[in-house]
Short mmCIF file of C-alpha atoms in Angstrom, two decimals:
data_model
loop_
_atom_site.label_atom_id
_atom_site.label_comp_id
_atom_site.label_asym_id
_atom_site.label_seq_id
_atom_site.Cartn_x
_atom_site.Cartn_y
_atom_site.Cartn_z
CA MET A 922 -30.60 -4.00 -1.73
CA SER A 923 -29.73 -2.68 1.70
CA ASP A 924 -28.06 0.37 2.44
CA SER A 925 -27.42 -0.32 6.05
CA ILE A 926 -23.93 -1.17 6.90
CA SER A 927 -24.93 -3.56 9.71
CA GLU A 928 -27.24 -5.66 7.27
CA ILE A 929 -24.37 -5.58 4.62
CA THR A 930 -22.14 -6.80 7.46
CA THR A 931 -24.36 -9.61 8.49
CA LYS A 932 -24.19 -10.95 4.78
CA ILE A 933 -20.35 -10.52 4.65
CA GLN A 934 -19.98 -12.43 7.94
CA ALA A 935 -22.48 -15.26 7.02
CA PHE A 936 -20.49 -15.56 3.73
CA VAL A 937 -17.33 -15.96 5.83
CA ASP A 938 -18.91 -18.40 8.18
CA ALA A 939 -20.64 -20.48 5.40
CA ARG A 940 -16.98 -21.16 4.13
CA ASP A 941 -15.30 -21.62 7.58
CA TRP A 942 -12.98 -18.73 6.76
CA ARG A 943 -12.68 -16.84 9.98
CA GLN A 944 -9.79 -19.02 10.83
CA PHE A 945 -7.70 -16.68 7.82
CA HIS A 946 -9.30 -13.53 8.99
CA ASP A 947 -7.72 -12.23 11.66
CA ALA A 948 -6.71 -8.57 11.95
CA LYS A 949 -3.63 -8.80 10.46
CA ASP A 950 -4.38 -10.78 7.64
CA LEU A 951 -7.71 -8.46 6.85
CA SER A 952 -5.46 -5.52 7.16
CA VAL A 953 -3.02 -6.76 4.85
CA ALA A 954 -5.92 -8.01 2.29
CA ILE A 955 -7.44 -4.11 2.55
CA ALA A 956 -4.10 -2.51 1.62
CA ALA A 957 -3.63 -5.16 -1.21
CA GLU A 958 -7.06 -4.16 -2.72
CA ALA A 959 -6.29 -0.76 -2.00
CA GLY A 960 -3.08 -1.03 -4.09
CA GLU A 961 -5.02 -2.85 -6.89
CA LEU A 962 -7.52 0.51 -6.64
CA MET A 963 -4.39 2.81 -7.00
CA GLN A 964 -2.71 0.98 -9.71
CA HIS A 965 -5.39 2.34 -12.35
CA PHE A 966 -4.02 5.71 -11.70
CA VAL A 967 -0.38 5.23 -11.48
CA TRP A 968 1.70 7.65 -14.13
CA GLN A 969 -1.95 9.25 -14.91
CA GLN A 970 -2.01 13.18 -15.14
CA PRO A 971 -4.71 15.28 -13.93
CA GLY A 972 -6.14 15.72 -17.20
CA GLN A 973 -6.54 11.90 -18.06
CA ILE A 974 -8.12 10.94 -14.70
CA GLU A 975 -11.68 10.85 -15.83
CA LYS A 976 -11.27 9.04 -19.16
CA ARG A 977 -9.32 6.24 -17.14
CA VAL A 978 -12.50 6.04 -14.79
CA GLU A 979 -14.76 5.78 -17.57
CA ALA A 980 -12.55 3.38 -19.33
CA ARG A 981 -12.15 1.10 -16.32
CA ARG A 982 -15.26 1.66 -14.37
CA ASP A 983 -16.29 -2.02 -13.87
CA GLU A 984 -12.83 -2.96 -12.43
CA ILE A 985 -12.46 0.14 -10.20
CA ALA A 986 -16.29 -0.43 -8.72
CA SER A 987 -15.23 -4.19 -8.02
CA GLU A 988 -12.05 -2.95 -6.14
CA ILE A 989 -14.07 -0.65 -4.35
CA ALA A 990 -16.25 -3.11 -3.30
CA ASP A 991 -13.34 -5.48 -2.53
CA VAL A 992 -12.02 -2.56 -0.23
CA GLY A 993 -15.44 -2.09 1.61
CA ILE A 994 -16.34 -5.75 2.09
CA LEU A 995 -12.98 -6.43 3.97
CA LEU A 996 -13.19 -3.10 5.89
CA PHE A 997 -16.86 -3.96 7.06
CA GLU A 998 -15.75 -7.30 8.20
CA LEU A 999 -12.63 -5.98 10.08
CA ALA A 1000 -14.49 -3.46 12.07
CA ASP A 1001 -17.10 -6.05 13.19
CA ASN A 1002 -14.68 -8.61 14.05
CA LEU A 1003 -12.82 -5.80 16.46
CA GLY A 1004 -16.65 -5.29 17.60
CA LEU A 1005 -16.61 -1.53 16.41
CA ASN A 1006 -19.82 -0.21 15.16
CA LEU A 1007 -18.48 1.38 11.69
CA GLY A 1008 -21.18 3.59 11.01
CA GLU A 1009 -20.45 5.02 14.40
CA VAL A 1010 -16.67 5.42 14.44
CA MET A 1011 -16.88 7.10 10.86
CA GLN A 1012 -19.22 9.50 12.13
CA ALA A 1013 -17.18 10.25 15.44
CA LYS A 1014 -14.08 10.77 13.18
CA ILE A 1015 -16.04 13.34 10.65
CA ALA A 1016 -17.19 15.04 13.75
CA ASN A 1017 -13.53 15.09 15.09
CA ASN A 1018 -12.29 16.37 11.74
CA GLU A 1019 -14.87 19.36 11.88
CA ILE A 1020 -12.75 20.23 14.97
CA ARG A 1021 -9.44 19.68 13.44
CA TYR A 1022 -10.26 21.18 10.16
CA PRO A 1023 -12.43 24.17 11.11
CA VAL A 1024 -13.97 25.72 7.54
CA GLU A 1025 -12.42 29.33 8.28
CA LYS A 1026 -8.65 27.67 8.41
CA ALA A 1027 -9.31 24.90 5.94
CA ARG A 1028 -11.49 26.38 3.25
CA GLY A 1029 -9.67 25.90 0.04
CA ASN A 1030 -6.23 24.76 1.01
CA ASN A 1031 -5.10 21.30 1.23
CA LEU A 1032 -2.70 21.90 4.72
CA LYS A 1033 -2.72 19.16 7.19
CA TYR A 1034 -4.10 20.59 10.48
CA SER A 1035 -0.60 20.52 12.15
CA GLU A 1036 0.45 22.88 9.46
CA PHE A 1037 -2.09 25.67 10.05
CA MET B 1120 -26.11 8.24 14.53
CA SER B 1121 -27.15 6.82 11.03
CA ASP B 1122 -26.39 3.23 9.87
CA SER B 1123 -27.33 4.18 6.04
CA ILE B 1124 -24.35 4.24 3.71
CA SER B 1125 -26.28 7.00 1.97
CA GLU B 1126 -26.58 9.35 5.05
CA ILE B 1127 -23.21 9.03 6.13
CA THR B 1128 -22.01 9.69 2.40
CA THR B 1129 -24.14 12.97 2.47
CA LYS B 1130 -22.49 14.19 5.72
CA ILE B 1131 -18.83 13.43 4.31
CA GLN B 1132 -19.58 15.35 0.98
CA ALA B 1133 -21.19 18.10 3.20
CA PHE B 1134 -17.95 18.23 5.22
CA VAL B 1135 -15.79 18.44 1.64
CA ASP B 1136 -17.83 21.11 0.20
CA ALA B 1137 -17.91 23.25 3.10
CA ARG B 1138 -14.10 23.16 2.71
CA ASP B 1139 -13.88 23.45 -1.00
CA TRP B 1140 -11.89 20.31 -1.16
CA ARG B 1141 -13.43 18.77 -4.00
CA GLN B 1142 -10.79 20.27 -6.38
CA PHE B 1143 -8.18 18.26 -4.42
CA HIS B 1144 -9.90 15.12 -4.62
CA ASP B 1145 -10.05 13.36 -8.14
CA ALA B 1146 -10.04 9.70 -8.31
CA LYS B 1147 -6.52 9.23 -8.33
CA ASP B 1148 -5.82 11.33 -5.35
CA LEU B 1149 -8.67 9.63 -3.29
CA SER B 1150 -7.39 6.39 -4.21
CA VAL B 1151 -3.78 7.37 -2.98
CA ALA B 1152 -5.02 8.44 0.17
CA ILE B 1153 -7.20 5.24 0.51
CA ALA B 1154 -3.80 3.10 0.22
CA ALA B 1155 -2.30 5.30 2.27
CA GLU B 1156 -4.76 5.16 5.14
CA ALA B 1157 -4.67 1.33 4.33
CA GLY B 1158 -0.95 1.44 4.91
CA GLU B 1159 -1.25 3.10 8.41
CA LEU B 1160 -3.67 0.61 9.43
CA MET B 1161 -1.50 -2.34 8.33
CA GLN B 1162 1.61 -0.81 10.00
CA HIS B 1163 0.06 -1.94 13.62
CA PHE B 1164 0.79 -5.30 12.29
CA VAL B 1165 3.83 -5.55 10.67
CA TRP B 1166 6.22 -8.14 11.98
CA GLN B 1167 3.32 -9.64 14.62
CA GLN B 1168 3.25 -13.06 14.83
CA PRO B 1169 -0.34 -14.77 14.99
CA GLY B 1170 -0.37 -15.09 18.68
CA GLN B 1171 0.12 -11.42 19.20
CA ILE B 1172 -2.48 -10.07 17.06
CA GLU B 1173 -5.24 -9.97 19.67
CA LYS B 1174 -3.08 -8.35 22.21
CA ARG B 1175 -1.97 -5.66 19.61
CA VAL B 1176 -5.67 -5.05 18.89
CA GLU B 1177 -6.55 -4.07 22.52
CA ALA B 1178 -3.32 -2.03 23.08
CA ARG B 1179 -3.89 0.08 19.78
CA ARG B 1180 -7.93 0.02 19.75
CA ASP B 1181 -8.47 3.59 19.27
CA GLU B 1182 -5.70 4.40 16.84
CA ILE B 1183 -7.07 1.28 14.84
CA ALA B 1184 -10.63 2.14 14.89
CA SER B 1185 -9.53 5.87 13.64
CA GLU B 1186 -7.63 4.29 10.57
CA ILE B 1187 -10.53 2.07 9.95
CA ALA B 1188 -12.83 5.09 9.90
CA ASP B 1189 -10.40 7.16 7.63
CA VAL B 1190 -10.32 4.44 5.11
CA GLY B 1191 -14.11 4.19 5.10
CA ILE B 1192 -14.82 7.88 4.81
CA LEU B 1193 -12.34 8.19 2.01
CA LEU B 1194 -14.12 5.00 0.35
CA PHE B 1195 -17.49 6.32 0.47
CA GLU B 1196 -16.55 9.72 -1.01
CA LEU B 1197 -14.90 8.05 -3.90
CA ALA B 1198 -17.56 5.68 -4.69
CA ASP B 1199 -20.14 8.41 -4.67
CA ASN B 1200 -18.29 10.62 -6.49
CA LEU B 1201 -17.84 7.93 -9.29
CA GLY B 1202 -21.88 7.91 -9.24
CA LEU B 1203 -21.57 4.44 -7.54
CA ASN B 1204 -23.95 2.95 -5.02
CA LEU B 1205 -21.66 1.60 -2.83
CA GLY B 1206 -24.16 -0.78 -0.96
CA GLU B 1207 -25.27 -1.93 -4.23
CA VAL B 1208 -21.73 -2.68 -5.48
CA MET B 1209 -20.68 -4.49 -2.46
CA GLN B 1210 -23.80 -6.81 -2.59
CA ALA B 1211 -23.24 -7.46 -6.32
CA LYS B 1212 -19.69 -8.29 -5.16
CA ILE B 1213 -20.81 -10.80 -2.33
CA ALA B 1214 -23.15 -12.51 -5.13
CA ASN B 1215 -20.15 -12.78 -7.56
CA ASN B 1216 -17.90 -13.94 -4.91
CA GLU B 1217 -20.73 -16.82 -3.91
CA ILE B 1218 -20.50 -18.04 -7.46
CA ARG B 1219 -16.43 -17.85 -7.52
CA TYR B 1220 -16.11 -19.48 -4.08
CA PRO B 1221 -18.81 -22.11 -3.61
CA VAL B 1222 -19.29 -23.63 -0.24
CA GLU B 1223 -18.40 -27.35 -1.51
CA LYS B 1224 -15.17 -26.02 -3.01
CA ALA B 1225 -14.11 -22.99 -0.84
CA ARG B 1226 -14.98 -24.63 2.71
CA GLY B 1227 -11.92 -24.35 5.12
CA ASN B 1228 -9.47 -23.48 2.48
CA ASN B 1229 -7.77 -20.20 1.25
CA LEU B 1230 -7.18 -21.00 -2.09
CA LYS B 1231 -8.09 -18.22 -4.85
CA TYR B 1232 -10.75 -19.67 -7.09
CA SER B 1233 -8.37 -20.01 -10.20
CA GLU B 1234 -6.60 -22.47 -8.09
CA PHE B 1235 -9.49 -24.83 -7.55
CA MET C 770 26.08 -7.41 -15.12
CA SER C 771 26.66 -4.58 -12.47
CA ASP C 772 26.50 -5.02 -8.86
CA SER C 773 26.86 -1.38 -8.28
CA ILE C 774 23.92 0.87 -7.33
CA SER C 775 25.06 3.75 -9.28
CA GLU C 776 25.80 2.00 -12.29
CA ILE C 777 22.46 0.46 -12.31
CA THR C 778 20.78 3.87 -11.68
CA THR C 779 22.60 5.26 -14.68
CA LYS C 780 21.04 2.59 -16.56
CA ILE C 781 17.60 3.36 -15.21
CA GLN C 782 18.00 7.01 -16.01
CA ALA C 783 19.15 6.34 -19.46
CA PHE C 784 15.99 4.29 -20.21
CA VAL C 785 13.78 7.24 -18.59
CA ASP C 786 15.36 9.78 -20.58
CA ALA C 787 15.20 8.16 -24.09
CA ARG C 788 11.64 7.86 -23.68
CA ASP C 789 11.07 11.33 -22.21
CA TRP C 790 9.38 10.27 -19.25
CA ARG C 791 10.88 12.48 -16.68
CA GLN C 792 8.11 14.71 -17.14
CA PHE C 793 5.77 12.04 -15.53
CA HIS C 794 8.09 11.16 -12.47
CA ASP C 795 8.12 13.83 -9.81
CA ALA C 796 8.42 12.30 -6.52
CA LYS C 797 4.98 12.06 -5.81
CA ASP C 798 4.26 9.61 -8.88
CA LEU C 799 7.45 7.62 -8.05
CA SER C 800 6.30 7.23 -4.48
CA VAL C 801 2.74 6.17 -5.66
CA ALA C 802 4.21 3.47 -8.44
CA ILE C 803 6.58 1.96 -5.61
CA ALA C 804 3.65 1.71 -3.36
CA ALA C 805 1.44 0.32 -6.31
CA GLU C 806 4.38 -2.36 -6.88
CA ALA C 807 4.72 -3.02 -3.42
CA GLY C 808 1.22 -3.98 -3.29
CA GLU C 809 1.44 -6.38 -6.20
CA LEU C 810 4.43 -8.11 -4.45
CA MET C 811 2.25 -8.31 -1.19
CA GLN C 812 -0.42 -9.72 -3.06
CA HIS C 813 0.93 -12.95 -3.55
CA PHE C 814 0.78 -13.80 0.25
CA VAL C 815 -2.57 -12.28 1.06
CA TRP C 816 -4.51 -15.10 3.39
CA GLN C 817 -1.27 -17.19 3.25
CA GLN C 818 -0.63 -19.16 6.34
CA PRO C 819 3.01 -19.51 7.63
CA GLY C 820 3.38 -22.84 6.60
CA GLN C 821 2.52 -22.07 2.83
CA ILE C 822 4.75 -19.19 2.30
CA GLU C 823 7.83 -21.35 1.01
CA LYS C 824 5.61 -23.32 -1.40
CA ARG C 825 4.09 -19.87 -2.79
CA VAL C 826 7.68 -18.51 -3.52
CA GLU C 827 8.43 -21.59 -5.21
CA ALA C 828 5.31 -21.67 -7.45
CA ARG C 829 5.32 -17.77 -8.11
CA ARG C 830 9.05 -17.23 -8.30
CA ASP C 831 9.53 -15.56 -11.29
CA GLU C 832 6.47 -12.87 -10.99
CA ILE C 833 7.89 -12.57 -7.44
CA ALA C 834 11.38 -11.60 -8.87
CA SER C 835 9.67 -9.40 -11.46
CA GLU C 836 8.00 -7.18 -8.73
CA ILE C 837 10.91 -6.97 -6.51
CA ALA C 838 12.55 -5.76 -9.51
CA ASP C 839 10.15 -3.07 -10.30
CA VAL C 840 10.11 -1.68 -6.87
CA GLY C 841 14.02 -1.64 -6.87
CA ILE C 842 14.15 0.23 -10.46
CA LEU C 843 11.54 2.71 -9.09
CA LEU C 844 13.38 3.53 -5.49
CA PHE C 845 16.75 3.95 -7.38
CA GLU C 846 15.37 6.38 -9.83
CA LEU C 847 13.65 8.37 -6.97
CA ALA C 848 16.59 8.50 -4.82
CA ASP C 849 18.62 9.52 -7.62
CA ASN C 850 16.20 12.28 -8.59
CA LEU C 851 16.19 13.71 -4.99
CA GLY C 852 19.98 13.93 -5.00
CA LEU C 853 20.37 11.06 -2.65
CA ASN C 854 23.25 8.49 -2.49
CA LEU C 855 21.05 5.54 -1.95
CA GLY C 856 23.99 3.42 -0.58
CA GLU C 857 24.86 5.79 1.82
CA VAL C 858 21.62 6.64 3.12
CA MET C 859 20.79 2.90 3.55
CA GLN C 860 23.95 2.33 5.60
CA ALA C 861 23.18 5.39 7.29
CA LYS C 862 19.88 4.01 8.36
CA ILE C 863 21.52 0.45 9.38
CA ALA C 864 24.00 2.57 11.59
CA ASN C 865 21.02 4.17 13.09
CA ASN C 866 19.16 1.00 13.61
CA GLU C 867 22.05 -0.52 15.38
CA ILE C 868 21.65 2.06 17.84
CA ARG C 869 17.88 2.18 18.08
CA TYR C 870 17.87 -1.82 18.40
CA PRO C 871 21.16 -2.97 20.33
CA VAL C 872 21.47 -6.66 20.37
CA GLU C 873 21.31 -6.77 24.17
CA LYS C 874 17.59 -5.56 23.93
CA ALA C 875 16.33 -6.56 20.40
CA ARG C 876 17.66 -10.21 20.39
CA GLY C 877 15.04 -12.60 19.62
CA ASN C 878 12.23 -10.09 19.93
CA ASN C 879 10.19 -8.20 17.67
CA LEU C 880 9.24 -5.23 19.63
CA LYS C 881 9.75 -1.74 18.24
CA TYR C 882 12.40 0.37 19.98
CA SER C 883 9.83 2.47 21.43
CA GLU C 884 8.29 -0.61 23.21
CA PHE C 885 11.61 -1.51 24.88
CA MET D 640 30.70 3.46 2.58
CA SER D 641 29.92 0.59 -0.36
CA ASP D 642 27.94 1.34 -3.68
CA SER D 643 27.61 -2.38 -4.02
CA ILE D 644 24.35 -4.37 -3.67
CA SER D 645 25.97 -7.59 -2.29
CA GLU D 646 28.05 -5.34 0.53
CA ILE D 647 25.26 -3.84 1.53
CA THR D 648 23.06 -6.92 1.51
CA THR D 649 25.84 -8.57 3.65
CA LYS D 650 25.55 -5.71 6.21
CA ILE D 651 21.78 -6.12 6.49
CA GLN D 652 21.85 -9.78 6.80
CA ALA D 653 24.63 -9.63 9.69
CA PHE D 654 22.05 -7.10 11.43
CA VAL D 655 19.27 -9.38 11.22
CA ASP D 656 21.11 -12.57 12.48
CA ALA D 657 22.93 -10.75 15.12
CA ARG D 658 19.27 -10.05 16.60
CA ASP D 659 17.93 -13.32 15.64
CA TRP D 660 15.14 -11.72 13.90
CA ARG D 661 15.15 -14.11 10.80
CA GLN D 662 12.18 -16.04 12.37
CA PHE D 663 10.07 -12.91 11.77
CA HIS D 664 11.25 -12.35 8.11
CA ASP D 665 9.68 -14.85 5.93
CA ALA D 666 8.62 -13.68 2.66
CA LYS D 667 5.15 -12.70 3.57
CA ASP D 668 6.21 -10.42 6.53
CA LEU D 669 8.92 -8.70 4.43
CA SER D 670 6.63 -8.06 1.64
CA VAL D 671 4.04 -6.65 4.17
CA ALA D 672 6.79 -4.60 5.73
CA ILE D 673 7.97 -3.40 2.34
CA ALA D 674 4.59 -2.43 1.51
CA ALA D 675 3.87 -0.33 5.03
CA GLU D 676 6.95 1.46 4.27
CA ALA D 677 6.16 2.27 0.89
CA GLY D 678 3.04 3.93 2.34
CA GLU D 679 4.69 5.98 4.79
CA LEU D 680 6.84 7.20 1.73
CA MET D 681 3.51 7.73 -0.23
CA GLN D 682 1.83 9.67 2.65
CA HIS D 683 4.31 12.81 2.43
CA PHE D 684 2.52 13.33 -0.86
CA VAL D 685 -1.14 12.72 -0.25
CA TRP D 686 -3.41 15.74 -1.42
CA GLN D 687 -0.23 17.36 -2.94
CA GLN D 688 -0.69 19.29 -6.06
CA PRO D 689 2.02 18.90 -8.64
CA GLY D 690 3.38 22.48 -7.98
CA GLN D 691 3.70 21.82 -4.09
CA ILE D 692 5.83 18.51 -4.76
CA GLU D 693 9.36 20.13 -4.78
CA LYS D 694 8.70 21.95 -1.80
CA ARG D 695 7.39 19.12 0.17
CA VAL D 696 10.42 17.16 -0.76
CA GLU D 697 12.57 20.09 0.48
CA ALA D 698 10.65 20.46 3.66
CA ARG D 699 10.57 16.76 4.45
CA ARG D 700 13.97 15.68 2.93
CA ASP D 701 15.28 13.39 5.79
CA GLU D 702 12.22 11.73 6.70
CA ILE D 703 11.71 10.94 2.82
CA ALA D 704 15.41 9.74 2.75
CA SER D 705 14.88 7.69 5.78
CA GLU D 706 11.71 6.05 4.32
CA ILE D 707 13.53 5.22 0.86
CA ALA D 708 16.39 3.71 3.10
CA ASP D 709 13.86 1.51 4.96
CA VAL D 710 12.24 0.09 1.50
CA GLY D 711 15.59 -0.37 0.31
CA ILE D 712 16.95 -2.09 3.35
CA LEU D 713 13.54 -4.56 3.37
CA LEU D 714 14.21 -5.21 -0.44
CA PHE D 715 17.54 -6.28 -0.62
CA GLU D 716 16.89 -8.51 2.44
CA LEU D 717 13.94 -10.32 0.58
CA ALA D 718 15.70 -10.53 -2.27
CA ASP D 719 18.74 -12.22 -1.09
CA ASN D 720 16.49 -14.63 1.45
CA LEU D 721 14.65 -15.80 -2.07
CA GLY D 722 18.20 -16.49 -3.59
CA LEU D 723 17.90 -13.67 -5.95
CA ASN D 724 20.77 -11.51 -7.42
CA LEU D 725 19.05 -8.17 -7.02
CA GLY D 726 21.33 -6.18 -9.47
CA GLU D 727 20.76 -9.00 -11.97
CA VAL D 728 16.82 -9.26 -11.72
CA MET D 729 16.71 -5.58 -11.98
CA GLN D 730 18.96 -5.24 -15.09
CA ALA D 731 17.03 -8.09 -16.41
CA LYS D 732 13.72 -6.27 -15.90
CA ILE D 733 15.30 -2.82 -17.43
CA ALA D 734 16.15 -5.03 -20.84
CA ASN D 735 12.65 -6.68 -20.81
CA ASN D 736 11.18 -3.14 -20.46
CA GLU D 737 13.40 -1.91 -23.49
CA ILE D 738 11.30 -4.54 -25.63
CA ARG D 739 8.02 -3.77 -24.13
CA TYR D 740 8.32 0.16 -24.43
CA PRO D 741 10.40 0.75 -27.73
CA VAL D 742 11.75 4.45 -27.69
CA GLU D 743 9.48 4.95 -31.17
CA LYS D 744 6.37 3.85 -29.43
CA ALA D 745 6.67 5.01 -25.97
CA ARG D 746 8.82 8.33 -26.00
CA GLY D 747 6.93 11.24 -24.44
CA ASN D 748 3.55 9.22 -23.62
CA ASN D 749 2.66 7.67 -20.29
CA LEU D 750 0.55 4.53 -21.80
CA LYS D 751 1.19 0.88 -20.65
CA TYR D 752 2.54 -1.29 -23.30
CA SER D 753 -0.75 -3.29 -23.47
CA GLU D 754 -2.30 0.27 -24.55
CA PHE D 755 -0.11 0.72 -27.60
#
């Protein structure tokens, strides 16, 4: 099984094209689908208190993995459709976050950079 | 720049640990953050009609790329924290979707498999 | 059956307090629950094309009504818990929107006020 | 200022029609907008720990009130467009919840009814 974003994206696009589904997958519809799947993932934790999270993850592991996969599949497709190299944009964002959240200011606190 | 899910995940985890942020990142809080970022991504397309989507993407390309990156970064971290190999769960889901949406039934239509 | 926001809110709060659920309902958890329910509502329309929307609404009318009710119930409770008069904040926002979206500029177009 | 769902809904519909915006407001687009606003509301609480919630509410009170108003306005419009009496569907749901979450089983615990 591949660990490469590009290779997995190629498989996703082949799946979409074999079913002639591109027509339903403009950027808006993919964004809506991503948000819907992210909502399903979050649904597992609604009302859950911190001490209950681990147990909830163990009880629903397969469903949670399935929803994480769904978000990933749609995200990889959207990035590729927009001509973005997902690995590059993610690493550029991490580098950007390194600057906005320097260790000396950010360590151990959850403030947003605009609140430093 | 890496194209490997594992390598990029290692960079994300190093970023989180350097800031001692793991304490704020249980599965619930990561799921909530993913849904919030997915909402920001979708926000670009609220009220947009099909014919306006391409222009919106071009006008907001950098912001959209940034939000796609944010969803990806949080998703890679969540998967890893739960002991999941994201590449594997995604490819397992694609294989599962191949069965639920056989080309002969799914081609050219957007019905859910339960509606076949 | 009441049509009053205040009266319905009183019924919601009585329901919550009878079950001693206030402890689980801080502003964050209510916001998360609202977003989750809004996601379930939106889920009915993922991939749907404009011409399919009416049929989808008719086919899923009861479920959709149930999810709309859920968003409403959580929203009324959150507003009240924050000491807000929901009817007033909504009407204040409508008045604010009247200024930001004057009829002569906004009529027939879906631009955001910042794009005028 | 009115406290009546119907009267406030009439004001919302007048606002929409004066701007000839109904054409952009099918059930899908309203659901997407509701989810987007719910995401903005939730955004205030991302990463926040239980002990920080009250302070966050005080610091961002006006923005939070504005987003609650936005969700409400869109929800009232959607319900009305679908021919639903929002007050009635909400009270019907509360009654339904009374049955699914009887006080003797639900009191003091956050389990879902299917987990009793």
